[in-house]
Tab-separated table of C-alpha atoms and ligand atoms in Angstrom:
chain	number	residue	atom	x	y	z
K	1	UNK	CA	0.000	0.000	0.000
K	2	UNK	CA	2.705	2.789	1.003
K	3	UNK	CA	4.640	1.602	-2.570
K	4	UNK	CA	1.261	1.944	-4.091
K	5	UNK	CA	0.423	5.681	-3.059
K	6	UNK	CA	4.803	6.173	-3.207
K	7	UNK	CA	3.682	5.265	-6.686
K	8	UNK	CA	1.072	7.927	-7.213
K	9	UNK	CA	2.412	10.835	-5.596
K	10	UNK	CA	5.473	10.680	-7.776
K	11	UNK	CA	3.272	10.489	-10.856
K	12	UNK	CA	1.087	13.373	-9.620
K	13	UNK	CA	4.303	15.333	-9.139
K	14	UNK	CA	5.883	14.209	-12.677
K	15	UNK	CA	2.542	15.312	-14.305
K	16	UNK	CA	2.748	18.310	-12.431
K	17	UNK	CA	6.431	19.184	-13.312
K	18	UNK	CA	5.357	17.828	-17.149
K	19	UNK	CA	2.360	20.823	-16.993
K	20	UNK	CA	4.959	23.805	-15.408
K	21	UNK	CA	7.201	23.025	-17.793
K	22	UNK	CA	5.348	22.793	-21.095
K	23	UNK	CA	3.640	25.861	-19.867
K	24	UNK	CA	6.766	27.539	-19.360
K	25	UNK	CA	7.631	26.464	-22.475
K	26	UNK	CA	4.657	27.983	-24.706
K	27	UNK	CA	4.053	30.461	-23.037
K	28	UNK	CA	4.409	33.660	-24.632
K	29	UNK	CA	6.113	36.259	-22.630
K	30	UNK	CA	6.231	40.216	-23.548
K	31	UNK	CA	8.429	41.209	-20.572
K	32	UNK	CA	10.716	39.191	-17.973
K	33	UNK	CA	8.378	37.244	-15.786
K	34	UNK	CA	8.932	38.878	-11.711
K	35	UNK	CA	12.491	37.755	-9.621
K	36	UNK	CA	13.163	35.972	-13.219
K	37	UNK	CA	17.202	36.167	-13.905
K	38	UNK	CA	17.812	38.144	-17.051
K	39	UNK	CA	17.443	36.599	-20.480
K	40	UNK	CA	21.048	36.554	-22.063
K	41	UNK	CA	22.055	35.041	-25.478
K	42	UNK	CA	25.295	37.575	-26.251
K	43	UNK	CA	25.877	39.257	-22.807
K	44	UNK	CA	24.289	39.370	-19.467
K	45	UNK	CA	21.422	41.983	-19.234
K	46	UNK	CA	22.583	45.516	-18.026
K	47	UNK	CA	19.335	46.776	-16.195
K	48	UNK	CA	19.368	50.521	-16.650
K	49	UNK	CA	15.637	50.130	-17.540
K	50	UNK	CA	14.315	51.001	-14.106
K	51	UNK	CA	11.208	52.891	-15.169
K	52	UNK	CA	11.204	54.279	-11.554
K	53	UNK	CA	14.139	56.522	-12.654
K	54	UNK	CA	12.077	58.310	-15.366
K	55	UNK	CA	11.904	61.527	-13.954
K	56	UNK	CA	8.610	62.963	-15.400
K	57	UNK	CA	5.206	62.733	-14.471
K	58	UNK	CA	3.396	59.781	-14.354
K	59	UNK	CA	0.690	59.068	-17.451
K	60	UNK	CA	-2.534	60.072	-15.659
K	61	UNK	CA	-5.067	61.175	-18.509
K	62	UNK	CA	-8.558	58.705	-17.663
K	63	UNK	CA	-7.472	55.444	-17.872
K	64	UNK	CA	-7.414	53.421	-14.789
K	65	UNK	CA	-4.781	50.982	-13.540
K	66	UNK	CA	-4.927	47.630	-15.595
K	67	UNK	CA	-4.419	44.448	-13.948
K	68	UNK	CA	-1.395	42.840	-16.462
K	69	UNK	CA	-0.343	39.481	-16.222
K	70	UNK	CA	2.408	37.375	-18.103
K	71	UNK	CA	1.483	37.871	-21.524
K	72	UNK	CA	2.412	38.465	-25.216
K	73	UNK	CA	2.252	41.614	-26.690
K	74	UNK	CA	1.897	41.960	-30.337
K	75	UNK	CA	0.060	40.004	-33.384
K	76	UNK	CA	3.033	37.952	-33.770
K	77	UNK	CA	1.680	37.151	-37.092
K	78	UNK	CA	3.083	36.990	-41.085
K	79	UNK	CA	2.079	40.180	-42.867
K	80	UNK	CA	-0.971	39.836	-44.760
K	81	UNK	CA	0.587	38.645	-48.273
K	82	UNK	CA	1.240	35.108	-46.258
K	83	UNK	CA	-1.663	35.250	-44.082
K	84	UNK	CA	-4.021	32.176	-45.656
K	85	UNK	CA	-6.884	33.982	-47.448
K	86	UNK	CA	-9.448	31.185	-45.883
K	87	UNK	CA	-8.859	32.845	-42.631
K	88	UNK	CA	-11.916	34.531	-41.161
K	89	UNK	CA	-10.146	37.869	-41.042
K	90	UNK	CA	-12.256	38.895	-43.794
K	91	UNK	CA	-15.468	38.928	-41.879
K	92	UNK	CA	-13.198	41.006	-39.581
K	93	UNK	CA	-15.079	43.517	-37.716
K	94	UNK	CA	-14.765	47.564	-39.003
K	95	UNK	CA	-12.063	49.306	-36.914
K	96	UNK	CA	-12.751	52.641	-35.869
K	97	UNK	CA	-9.503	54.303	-35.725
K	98	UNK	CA	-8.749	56.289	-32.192
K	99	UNK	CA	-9.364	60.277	-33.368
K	100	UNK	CA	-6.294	62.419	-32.813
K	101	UNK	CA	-4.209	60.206	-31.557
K	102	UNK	CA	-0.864	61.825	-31.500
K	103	UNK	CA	-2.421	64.030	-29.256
K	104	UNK	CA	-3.585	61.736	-26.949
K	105	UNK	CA	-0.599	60.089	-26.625
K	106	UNK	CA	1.211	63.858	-25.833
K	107	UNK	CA	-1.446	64.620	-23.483
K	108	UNK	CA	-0.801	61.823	-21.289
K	109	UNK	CA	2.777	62.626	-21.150
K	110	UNK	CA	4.763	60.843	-23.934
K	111	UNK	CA	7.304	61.969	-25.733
K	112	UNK	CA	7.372	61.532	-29.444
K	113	UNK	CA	10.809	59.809	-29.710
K	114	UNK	CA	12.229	61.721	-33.118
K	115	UNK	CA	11.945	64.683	-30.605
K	116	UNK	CA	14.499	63.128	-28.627
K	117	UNK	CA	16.452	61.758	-31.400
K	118	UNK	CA	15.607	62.953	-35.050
K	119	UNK	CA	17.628	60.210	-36.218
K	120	UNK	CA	15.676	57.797	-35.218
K	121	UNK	CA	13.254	56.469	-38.303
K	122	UNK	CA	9.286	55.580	-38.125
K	123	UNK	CA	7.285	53.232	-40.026
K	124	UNK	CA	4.442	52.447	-37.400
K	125	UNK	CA	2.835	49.455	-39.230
K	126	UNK	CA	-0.883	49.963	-37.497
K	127	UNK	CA	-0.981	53.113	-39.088
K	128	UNK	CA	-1.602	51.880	-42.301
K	129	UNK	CA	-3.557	48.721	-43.438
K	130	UNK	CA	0.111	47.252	-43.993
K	131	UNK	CA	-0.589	44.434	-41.005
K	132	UNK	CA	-2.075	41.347	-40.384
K	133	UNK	CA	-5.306	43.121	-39.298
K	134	UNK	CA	-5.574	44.476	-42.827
K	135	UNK	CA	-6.970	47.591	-41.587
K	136	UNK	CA	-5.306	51.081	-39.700
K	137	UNK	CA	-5.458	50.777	-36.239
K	138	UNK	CA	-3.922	54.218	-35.641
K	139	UNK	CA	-5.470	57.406	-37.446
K	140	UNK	CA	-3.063	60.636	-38.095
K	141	UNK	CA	-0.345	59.166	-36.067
K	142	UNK	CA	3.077	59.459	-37.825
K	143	UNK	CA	4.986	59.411	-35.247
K	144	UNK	CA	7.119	57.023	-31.935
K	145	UNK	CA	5.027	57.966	-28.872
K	146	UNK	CA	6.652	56.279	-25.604
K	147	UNK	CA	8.078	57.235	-22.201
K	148	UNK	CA	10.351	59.484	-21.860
K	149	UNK	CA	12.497	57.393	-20.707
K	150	UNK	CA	11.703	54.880	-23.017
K	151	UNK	CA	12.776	57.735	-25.741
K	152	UNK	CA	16.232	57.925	-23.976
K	153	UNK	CA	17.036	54.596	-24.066
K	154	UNK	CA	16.154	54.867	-28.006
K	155	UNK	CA	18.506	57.442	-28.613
K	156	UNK	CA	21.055	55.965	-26.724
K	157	UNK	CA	20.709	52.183	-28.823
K	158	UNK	CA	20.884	54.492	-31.704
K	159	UNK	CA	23.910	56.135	-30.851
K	160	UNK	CA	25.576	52.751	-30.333
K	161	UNK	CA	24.383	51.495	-33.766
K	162	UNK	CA	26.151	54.475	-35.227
K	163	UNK	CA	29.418	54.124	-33.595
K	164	UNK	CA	29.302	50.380	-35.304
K	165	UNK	CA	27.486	51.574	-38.107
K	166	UNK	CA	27.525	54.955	-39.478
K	167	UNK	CA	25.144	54.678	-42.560
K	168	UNK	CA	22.461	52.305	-40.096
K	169	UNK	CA	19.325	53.260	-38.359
K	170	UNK	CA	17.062	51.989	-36.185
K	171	UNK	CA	13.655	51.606	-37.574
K	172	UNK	CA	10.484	52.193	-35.067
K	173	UNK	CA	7.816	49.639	-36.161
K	174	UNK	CA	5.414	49.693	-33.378
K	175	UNK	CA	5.473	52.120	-30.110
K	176	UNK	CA	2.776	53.288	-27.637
K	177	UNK	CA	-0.256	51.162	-27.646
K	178	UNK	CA	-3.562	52.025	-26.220
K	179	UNK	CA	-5.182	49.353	-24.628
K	180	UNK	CA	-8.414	49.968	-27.000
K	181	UNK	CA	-6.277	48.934	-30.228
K	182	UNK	CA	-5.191	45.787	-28.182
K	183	UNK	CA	-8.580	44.860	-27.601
K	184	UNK	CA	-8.922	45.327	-31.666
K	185	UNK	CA	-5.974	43.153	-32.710
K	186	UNK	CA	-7.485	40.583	-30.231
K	187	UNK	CA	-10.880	40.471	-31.946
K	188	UNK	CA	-8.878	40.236	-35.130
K	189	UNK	CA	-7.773	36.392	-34.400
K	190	UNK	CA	-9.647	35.355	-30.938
K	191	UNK	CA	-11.472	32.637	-32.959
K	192	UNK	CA	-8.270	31.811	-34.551
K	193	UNK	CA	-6.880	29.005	-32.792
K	194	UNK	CA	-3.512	29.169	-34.834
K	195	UNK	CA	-3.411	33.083	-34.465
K	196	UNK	CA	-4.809	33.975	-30.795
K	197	UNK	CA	-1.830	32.185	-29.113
K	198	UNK	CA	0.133	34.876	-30.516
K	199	UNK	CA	-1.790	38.076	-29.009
K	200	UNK	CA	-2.575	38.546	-25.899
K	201	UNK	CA	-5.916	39.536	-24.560
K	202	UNK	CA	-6.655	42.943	-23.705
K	203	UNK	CA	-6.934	42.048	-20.121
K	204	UNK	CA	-3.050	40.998	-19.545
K	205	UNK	CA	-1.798	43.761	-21.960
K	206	UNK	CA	1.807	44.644	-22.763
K	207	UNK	CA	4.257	47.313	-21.630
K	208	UNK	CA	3.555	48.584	-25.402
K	209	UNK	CA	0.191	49.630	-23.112
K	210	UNK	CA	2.284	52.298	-20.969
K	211	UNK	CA	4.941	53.179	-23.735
K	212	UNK	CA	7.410	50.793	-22.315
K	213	UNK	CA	7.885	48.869	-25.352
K	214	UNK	CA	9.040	49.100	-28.784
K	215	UNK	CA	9.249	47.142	-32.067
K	216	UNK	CA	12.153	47.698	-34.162
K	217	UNK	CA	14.418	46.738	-36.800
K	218	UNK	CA	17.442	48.360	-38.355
K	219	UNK	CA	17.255	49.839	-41.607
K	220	UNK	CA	20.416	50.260	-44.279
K	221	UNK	CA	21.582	53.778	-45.490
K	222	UNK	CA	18.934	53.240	-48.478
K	223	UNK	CA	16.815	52.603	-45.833
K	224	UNK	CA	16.399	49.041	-46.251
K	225	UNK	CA	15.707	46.917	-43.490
K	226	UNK	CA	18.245	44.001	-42.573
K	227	UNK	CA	17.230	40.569	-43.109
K	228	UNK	CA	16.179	39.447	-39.933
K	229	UNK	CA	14.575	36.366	-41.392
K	230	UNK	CA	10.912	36.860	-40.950
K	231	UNK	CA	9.505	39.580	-41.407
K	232	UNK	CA	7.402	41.715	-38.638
K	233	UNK	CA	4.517	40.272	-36.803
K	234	UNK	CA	5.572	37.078	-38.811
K	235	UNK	CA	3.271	34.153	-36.778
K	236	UNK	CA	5.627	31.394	-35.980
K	237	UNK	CA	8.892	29.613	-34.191
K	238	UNK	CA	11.293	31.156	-37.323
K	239	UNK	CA	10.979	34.333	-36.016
K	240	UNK	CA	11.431	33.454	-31.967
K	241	UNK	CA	15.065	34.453	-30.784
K	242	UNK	CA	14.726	30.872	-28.454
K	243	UNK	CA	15.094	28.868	-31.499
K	244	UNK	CA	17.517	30.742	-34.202
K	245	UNK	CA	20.456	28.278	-33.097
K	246	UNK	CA	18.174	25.497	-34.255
K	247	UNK	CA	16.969	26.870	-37.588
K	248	UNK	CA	20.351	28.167	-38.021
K	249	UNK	CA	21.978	24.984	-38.136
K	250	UNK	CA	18.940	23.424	-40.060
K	251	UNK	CA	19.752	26.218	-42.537
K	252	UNK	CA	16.419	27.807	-42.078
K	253	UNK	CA	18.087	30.869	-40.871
K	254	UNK	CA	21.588	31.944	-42.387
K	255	UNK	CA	23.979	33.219	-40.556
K	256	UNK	CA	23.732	36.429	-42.148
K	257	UNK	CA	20.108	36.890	-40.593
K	258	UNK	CA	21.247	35.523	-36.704
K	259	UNK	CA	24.236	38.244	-36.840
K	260	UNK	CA	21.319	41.030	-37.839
K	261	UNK	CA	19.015	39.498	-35.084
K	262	UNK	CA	22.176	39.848	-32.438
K	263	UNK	CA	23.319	42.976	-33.889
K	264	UNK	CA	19.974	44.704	-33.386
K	265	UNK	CA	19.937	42.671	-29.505
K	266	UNK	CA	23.009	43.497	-28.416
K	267	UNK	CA	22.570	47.356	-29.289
K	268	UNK	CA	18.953	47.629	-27.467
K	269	UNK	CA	20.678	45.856	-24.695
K	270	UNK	CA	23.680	48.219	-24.237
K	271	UNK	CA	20.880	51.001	-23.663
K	272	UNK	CA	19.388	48.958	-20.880
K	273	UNK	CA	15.863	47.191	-22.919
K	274	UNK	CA	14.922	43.708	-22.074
K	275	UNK	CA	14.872	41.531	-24.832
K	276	UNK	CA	12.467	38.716	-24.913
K	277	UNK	CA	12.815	35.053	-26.842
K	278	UNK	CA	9.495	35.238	-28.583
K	279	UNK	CA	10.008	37.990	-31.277
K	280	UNK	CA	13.182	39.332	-32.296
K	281	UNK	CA	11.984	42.938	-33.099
K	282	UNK	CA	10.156	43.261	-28.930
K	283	UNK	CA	12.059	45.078	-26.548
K	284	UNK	CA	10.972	46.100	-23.102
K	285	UNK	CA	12.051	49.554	-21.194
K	286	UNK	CA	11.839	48.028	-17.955
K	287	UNK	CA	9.552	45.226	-16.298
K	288	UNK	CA	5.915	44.889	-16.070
K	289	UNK	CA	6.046	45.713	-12.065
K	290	UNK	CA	7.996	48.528	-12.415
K	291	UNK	CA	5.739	50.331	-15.303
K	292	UNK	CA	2.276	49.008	-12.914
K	293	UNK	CA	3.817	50.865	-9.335
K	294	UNK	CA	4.529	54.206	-11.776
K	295	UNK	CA	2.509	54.674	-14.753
K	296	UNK	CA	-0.960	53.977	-15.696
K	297	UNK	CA	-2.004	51.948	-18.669
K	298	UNK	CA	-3.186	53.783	-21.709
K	299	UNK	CA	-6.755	53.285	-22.712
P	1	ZN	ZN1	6.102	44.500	-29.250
């Protein structure tokens, strides 16, 4: 009898490792999970990305204080010329576009980052039908709205792309977030099953939801972007930093593409963002707790 139930725990507590860890595992993460060590491929993580040191005030506006859990931030999907046309995004509902939204976004105490550093280039992807939505998500907005901080830490990366690469930039592809167009991208693929793994519901959020985040790539001196080997938003495990070792030795990445991926990383990480191993073009300002205790989420 004691072998028997000897037996049984040890199962229930195999099973119980087996569910922690495939969760762990699939999970799709937009910012280091709390007391986690830092994430480091190239070099260890240099946390200058206390959003408690941004000396401004905090983003008040209307919007309340969102509860955010562990989640994934963007529509980590292909652009729409590989998105299967069978997919129900065509009965996808009309998006109202947030009215004068670079405004907004000012109001509440961003900083438009190009202000900071005119270098910097912008090619927010949501402001034109040029996504996986198929439709513009943000009206009249042209510009990199974040925290100020967040704008620092921008110019800074930049600055250290220069002194390794004169003629390169760093290309803004995605930037403040209100909470309103997460809620959109998540009606875009909730009955997706393929798709919805890769946004996360409104009600976790991201730290693209306080202007803690960014998307980026780096762009050539004709303004080209580097091959990173997916594209943006591309939906899959080709363009997740966790497994570029593996497709690079099954030659579904080239070498070429992994050096881009680590130039771009080790460049954000020198000016104190987080990467994370789900999307190679996500970067985080500082951690979820630290944006939650100082800022408020943008609705
Ligand atoms: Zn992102």
């Amino acid at each position: 009898m004691r072998l028997y139930l000897s037996i049984t725990l040890l199962l229930l507590n195999l099973m119980a490792w087996a569910y922690i860890l495939y969760h762990s595992l699939s999970t799709e993460t937009d910012y280091a999970p709390r007391n986690a060590p830092a994430t480091s491929i190239e070099q260890p993580y240099s946390d200058k990305s206390e959003c408690s040191t941004v000396n401004s005030p905090p983003i008040m506006g209307n919007a309340t204080k969102t509860n955010l859990v562990h989640s994934k931030d963007t529509a980590n999907v292909a652009p729409k010329t590989t998105v299967s046309t069978d997919l129900p995004l065509k009965s996808r509902e009309k998006i109202i576009p947030i009215p004068n939204l670079a405004q907004y976004l000012a109001g509440l105490g961003l900083h438009n980052a190009q202000a900071t550093d005119s270098s910097l280039r912008v090619d927010l992807r949501y402001a034109t039908p040029d996504n996986f939505v198929g439709q513009t998500l943000y009206a009249d907005l042209s510009a990199c709205y974040v925290l100020p901080r967040t704008a620092q830490m921008l110019a800074a990366a930049q600055k250290k792309l220069h002194a390794q690469h004169p003629n390169y930039n760093i290309l803004l592809l995605d930037c403040a977030r209100p909470r309103r167009v997460q809620q959109q991208l998540w009606n875009a693929v909730k009955h997706l099953p393929n798709m919805r793994r890769y946004v996360a519901p409104p009600q976790y959020g991201s730290l693209h939801n306080f202007g803690a985040a960014i998307d980026v790539t780096i762009v050539d001196a004709q303004g080209q972007a580097l091959d990173m080997g997916t594209p943006y938003d591309y939906m899959g495990e080709l363009a997740q930093p966790r497994h570029q070792q593996r497709f690079l030795k099954s030659g579904q990445l080239t070498q070429d593409q992994v050096n881009n991926r680590l130039l771009l990383r080790r460049i954000m990480r020198e000016a104190g963002f987080k990467a994370i191993e789900s999307e190679w073009w996500h970067f985080n300002a500082c951690t979820i707790n630290q944006a939650k205790q100082k800022y408020r989420a943008i609705e």
